[in-house]
Coordinates of C-alpha atoms in Angstrom, one line a residue:
Chain A
E1 CA -36.6 12.7 -79.9
D2 CA -32.9 11.7 -80.0
Q3 CA -32.4 8.0 -80.1
V4 CA -29.3 5.8 -79.8
T5 CA -29.5 2.1 -80.5
Q6 CA -26.7 -0.4 -79.8
S7 CA -26.5 -3.8 -81.3
P8 CA -26.2 -6.6 -80.6
E9 CA -27.3 -6.5 -76.9
A10 CA -24.8 -9.3 -76.1
L11 CA -21.9 -10.8 -78.0
R12 CA -19.9 -13.9 -77.2
L13 CA -16.5 -14.3 -78.9
Q14 CA -13.7 -16.7 -78.8
E15 CA -10.3 -15.2 -78.0
G16 CA -8.8 -13.9 -81.3
E17 CA -12.2 -13.8 -83.1
S18 CA -12.6 -10.2 -84.4
S19 CA -16.0 -8.6 -84.6
S20 CA -17.8 -5.2 -84.5
L21 CA -20.3 -3.5 -82.2
N22 CA -22.8 -1.1 -83.7
C23 CA -24.2 2.2 -82.4
S24 CA -26.8 3.8 -84.7
Y25 CA -28.3 7.2 -83.9
T26 CA -31.2 9.4 -84.9
V27 CA -30.4 12.9 -83.7
S28 CA -30.4 16.3 -85.2
G29 CA -27.2 18.3 -84.9
L30 CA -24.7 15.7 -83.8
R31 CA -21.7 17.3 -82.1
G32 CA -20.0 14.3 -80.7
L33 CA -20.2 10.5 -80.3
F34 CA -18.5 8.8 -77.3
W35 CA -17.6 5.2 -76.6
Y36 CA -17.2 4.0 -73.0
R37 CA -16.3 0.7 -71.5
Q38 CA -18.0 -0.4 -68.3
D39 CA -16.8 -3.3 -66.1
P40 CA -19.2 -5.0 -63.7
G41 CA -19.7 -2.9 -60.5
K42 CA -17.7 0.1 -61.9
G43 CA -18.4 3.4 -63.6
P44 CA -18.0 3.8 -67.3
E45 CA -14.5 4.5 -68.6
F46 CA -13.9 6.8 -71.5
L47 CA -12.5 5.2 -74.7
F48 CA -13.0 7.5 -77.7
T49 CA -14.7 10.6 -79.0
L50 CA -15.7 11.0 -82.7
Y51 CA -16.8 14.4 -83.9
S52 CA -17.3 14.1 -87.7
A53 CA -18.3 11.5 -90.3
G54 CA -15.2 9.6 -91.6
E55 CA -13.3 10.1 -88.4
E56 CA -11.5 7.0 -86.9
K57 CA -9.7 6.5 -83.6
E58 CA -7.7 3.5 -82.4
K59 CA -6.4 2.2 -79.1
E60 CA -4.8 -1.2 -78.8
R61 CA -7.2 -3.7 -80.2
L62 CA -10.1 -1.2 -80.5
K63 CA -11.0 1.0 -83.5
A64 CA -13.9 3.3 -83.6
T65 CA -15.4 4.7 -86.8
L66 CA -18.2 7.2 -87.5
T67 CA -20.6 7.7 -90.4
K68 CA -23.6 10.1 -90.7
K69 CA -25.9 7.4 -89.2
E70 CA -23.9 5.1 -87.1
S71 CA -20.6 4.2 -85.4
F72 CA -18.8 1.0 -85.2
L73 CA -16.4 -0.3 -82.5
H74 CA -14.2 -2.9 -84.1
I75 CA -12.4 -5.3 -81.9
T76 CA -9.4 -7.1 -83.5
A77 CA -8.2 -10.3 -82.0
P78 CA -9.9 -9.8 -78.6
K79 CA -8.6 -11.1 -75.4
P80 CA -10.6 -12.2 -72.3
E81 CA -9.7 -8.9 -70.6
D82 CA -11.7 -7.1 -73.3
S83 CA -14.9 -8.6 -71.7
A84 CA -17.1 -5.6 -70.6
T85 CA -20.2 -3.7 -71.5
Y86 CA -19.5 -1.1 -74.2
L87 CA -21.7 2.0 -74.2
C88 CA -22.0 4.7 -76.8
A89 CA -23.4 8.2 -76.2
V90 CA -24.2 11.2 -78.4
I91 CA -24.3 14.9 -77.7
T92 CA -26.1 17.4 -79.9
S93 CA -25.9 21.1 -80.6
G94 CA -29.1 21.9 -78.7
G95 CA -29.2 24.4 -75.9
S96 CA -29.4 21.9 -73.0
Y97 CA -26.7 19.4 -71.9
I98 CA -28.3 16.0 -72.0
P99 CA -26.1 13.3 -73.5
T100 CA -28.1 10.4 -74.8
F101 CA -26.8 6.9 -74.0
G102 CA -27.4 3.6 -75.7
R103 CA -28.2 0.6 -73.6
G104 CA -24.9 -1.0 -74.3
T105 CA -23.4 -4.2 -75.7
S106 CA -22.3 -6.8 -73.3
L107 CA -19.2 -8.5 -74.7
I108 CA -17.8 -11.8 -73.3
V109 CA -14.5 -13.1 -74.8
H110 CA -13.8 -16.8 -74.0
P111 CA -10.2 -18.0 -73.7
Chain B
N1 CA -5.4 12.8 -59.0
A2 CA -8.3 10.9 -57.4
G3 CA -10.6 11.8 -60.4
V4 CA -14.3 11.5 -59.4
T5 CA -15.1 10.1 -56.0
Q6 CA -18.5 9.1 -54.7
T7 CA -19.7 8.2 -51.2
P8 CA -21.3 6.0 -50.0
K9 CA -20.7 2.9 -52.1
F10 CA -23.8 1.1 -50.9
Q11 CA -26.9 2.4 -49.1
V12 CA -30.2 1.0 -47.9
L13 CA -33.0 3.3 -47.1
K14 CA -36.6 2.9 -46.0
T15 CA -39.4 4.5 -47.9
G16 CA -39.7 8.2 -46.9
Q17 CA -36.2 8.6 -45.6
S18 CA -33.9 11.3 -47.0
M19 CA -30.2 11.2 -47.8
T20 CA -27.5 12.9 -49.7
L21 CA -25.1 11.2 -52.2
Q22 CA -21.8 12.9 -52.2
C23 CA -19.7 13.5 -55.4
A24 CA -16.4 15.3 -55.7
Q25 CA -13.9 15.8 -58.5
D26 CA -10.3 17.2 -58.5
M27 CA -9.9 17.9 -62.2
N28 CA -11.3 21.5 -62.1
H29 CA -14.1 20.5 -64.5
E30 CA -16.9 22.9 -65.0
Y31 CA -19.6 20.3 -66.0
M32 CA -20.8 17.8 -63.5
S33 CA -23.8 15.4 -63.8
W34 CA -25.7 12.8 -62.0
Y35 CA -27.0 9.7 -63.7
R36 CA -29.0 6.6 -62.7
Q37 CA -28.5 3.3 -64.3
D38 CA -31.2 0.7 -64.3
P39 CA -31.2 -2.7 -66.0
G40 CA -32.5 -2.4 -69.6
M41 CA -32.7 1.4 -69.4
G42 CA -29.2 2.6 -69.8
L43 CA -27.8 5.7 -68.2
R44 CA -30.3 8.5 -67.6
L45 CA -29.4 12.0 -66.7
I46 CA -31.0 13.3 -63.4
H47 CA -29.5 16.8 -63.0
Y48 CA -26.4 18.6 -64.2
S49 CA -24.4 21.7 -63.5
V50 CA -22.3 23.8 -65.9
G51 CA -20.5 25.6 -63.1
A52 CA -20.7 26.7 -59.5
G53 CA -24.1 28.1 -58.7
I54 CA -25.7 26.8 -62.0
T55 CA -27.8 23.6 -62.1
D56 CA -30.4 22.3 -64.5
Q57 CA -32.7 19.3 -64.8
G58 CA -32.0 16.3 -66.9
E59 CA -34.4 13.6 -68.1
V60 CA -35.5 12.2 -64.8
P61 CA -35.3 14.9 -62.1
N62 CA -38.4 14.2 -60.0
G63 CA -37.6 13.3 -56.4
Y64 CA -34.1 14.7 -56.5
N65 CA -32.4 18.0 -55.7
V66 CA -28.9 19.3 -56.4
S67 CA -26.8 22.3 -55.6
R68 CA -23.3 23.3 -56.6
S69 CA -21.6 25.7 -54.2
T70 CA -18.1 24.9 -55.3
T71 CA -16.4 23.6 -58.5
E72 CA -15.4 20.4 -56.8
D73 CA -18.6 19.2 -55.2
F74 CA -22.0 18.2 -56.5
P75 CA -24.2 16.5 -54.0
L76 CA -27.5 14.7 -54.9
R77 CA -30.3 14.8 -52.4
L78 CA -33.2 12.3 -52.2
L79 CA -36.0 14.2 -50.5
S80 CA -38.3 11.3 -49.6
A81 CA -37.0 8.0 -50.9
A82 CA -39.3 5.7 -52.9
P83 CA -38.8 2.1 -54.1
S84 CA -38.7 3.4 -57.7
Q85 CA -35.4 5.2 -56.8
T86 CA -33.6 1.9 -56.2
S87 CA -30.8 2.1 -58.7
V88 CA -27.1 2.6 -59.2
Y89 CA -26.2 6.3 -59.2
F90 CA -23.2 7.6 -61.1
C91 CA -21.6 11.1 -60.9
A92 CA -19.6 12.4 -63.8
S93 CA -17.5 15.4 -64.7
S94 CA -16.4 17.0 -68.0
R95 CA -14.3 20.0 -69.0
G96 CA -17.1 21.1 -71.4
K97 CA -20.3 20.3 -73.2
Y98 CA -18.7 18.5 -76.1
Y99 CA -16.0 16.6 -74.2
E100 CA -15.8 13.2 -72.7
Q101 CA -17.1 12.5 -69.2
Y102 CA -15.2 10.9 -66.3
F103 CA -17.4 8.8 -64.1
G104 CA -17.2 8.0 -60.4
P105 CA -17.4 4.4 -59.1
G106 CA -21.1 4.6 -58.3
T107 CA -23.5 4.3 -55.4
R108 CA -25.8 1.3 -55.2
L109 CA -29.0 2.4 -53.5
T110 CA -31.8 0.2 -52.3
V111 CA -35.1 1.6 -51.0
T112 CA -37.3 -0.8 -49.2

C-alpha cells in the first residue's frame, strides 16, 4: 500500500528562521510528487511538481527537492504570510488515478 | 478564468436527506476529482473522472454517486446523508494523470 508521511505535524518558527519540511514516501513506481499550500478555510493551492530524484524547484522563499525516498520543502527566511498547512502528494504509474496525500505540516511563522 | 468553483459553501443536512454538491471548471481539464478532508485523515479521494462520460471510484466511494455529462461539470450526489459524511469536500481538476491539481474553495457539510 502506498504511504506518504509528513513531518513534523506542526512547526513554529520565528520570522527569518529557516527550516525544512519532510515528505517521505513508500510507493512503487513514483511518477510525480506534488507540494501544495493550504490556508485555513480554503482549498489547496499548487506549489511544485517533482518528477525525478535530484530534481529541485524554487519559488520565492520556497525550494523543493526530491530523493528516491523523500522530498524536502525548504523555507528560507520565512515571513508570517508563509503560515499555512503544507501538503505533499504522490502519483504512481499504476492503472488507476488515486493520488496519495500526506496529512500535512502546519507551519506558523511568528513576527 | 474562474478556475474551479463549488457550490454551496456551507450546508447542513439531516440524516437521510439527499443533496448534490456542484463543481465546475473552466480550464478545459479532462481529469476531475472529489475529495473529502477530515481532521487527522488528510485528503481522501471519493470519485474521479478522466473525461466526459467516464467515472471511477476512489478510496472512499460508499454513499456517494457522480456523473460527468460535460467536460466542465462534475457533481457529487449524497444519496442518504449520514453523520459520518460530515466533512469538508473539495473538487479538483487537472489536465492529466501526472499533472498538478487545481482545487475549488470547498463545501463544508454537516449532517445531524
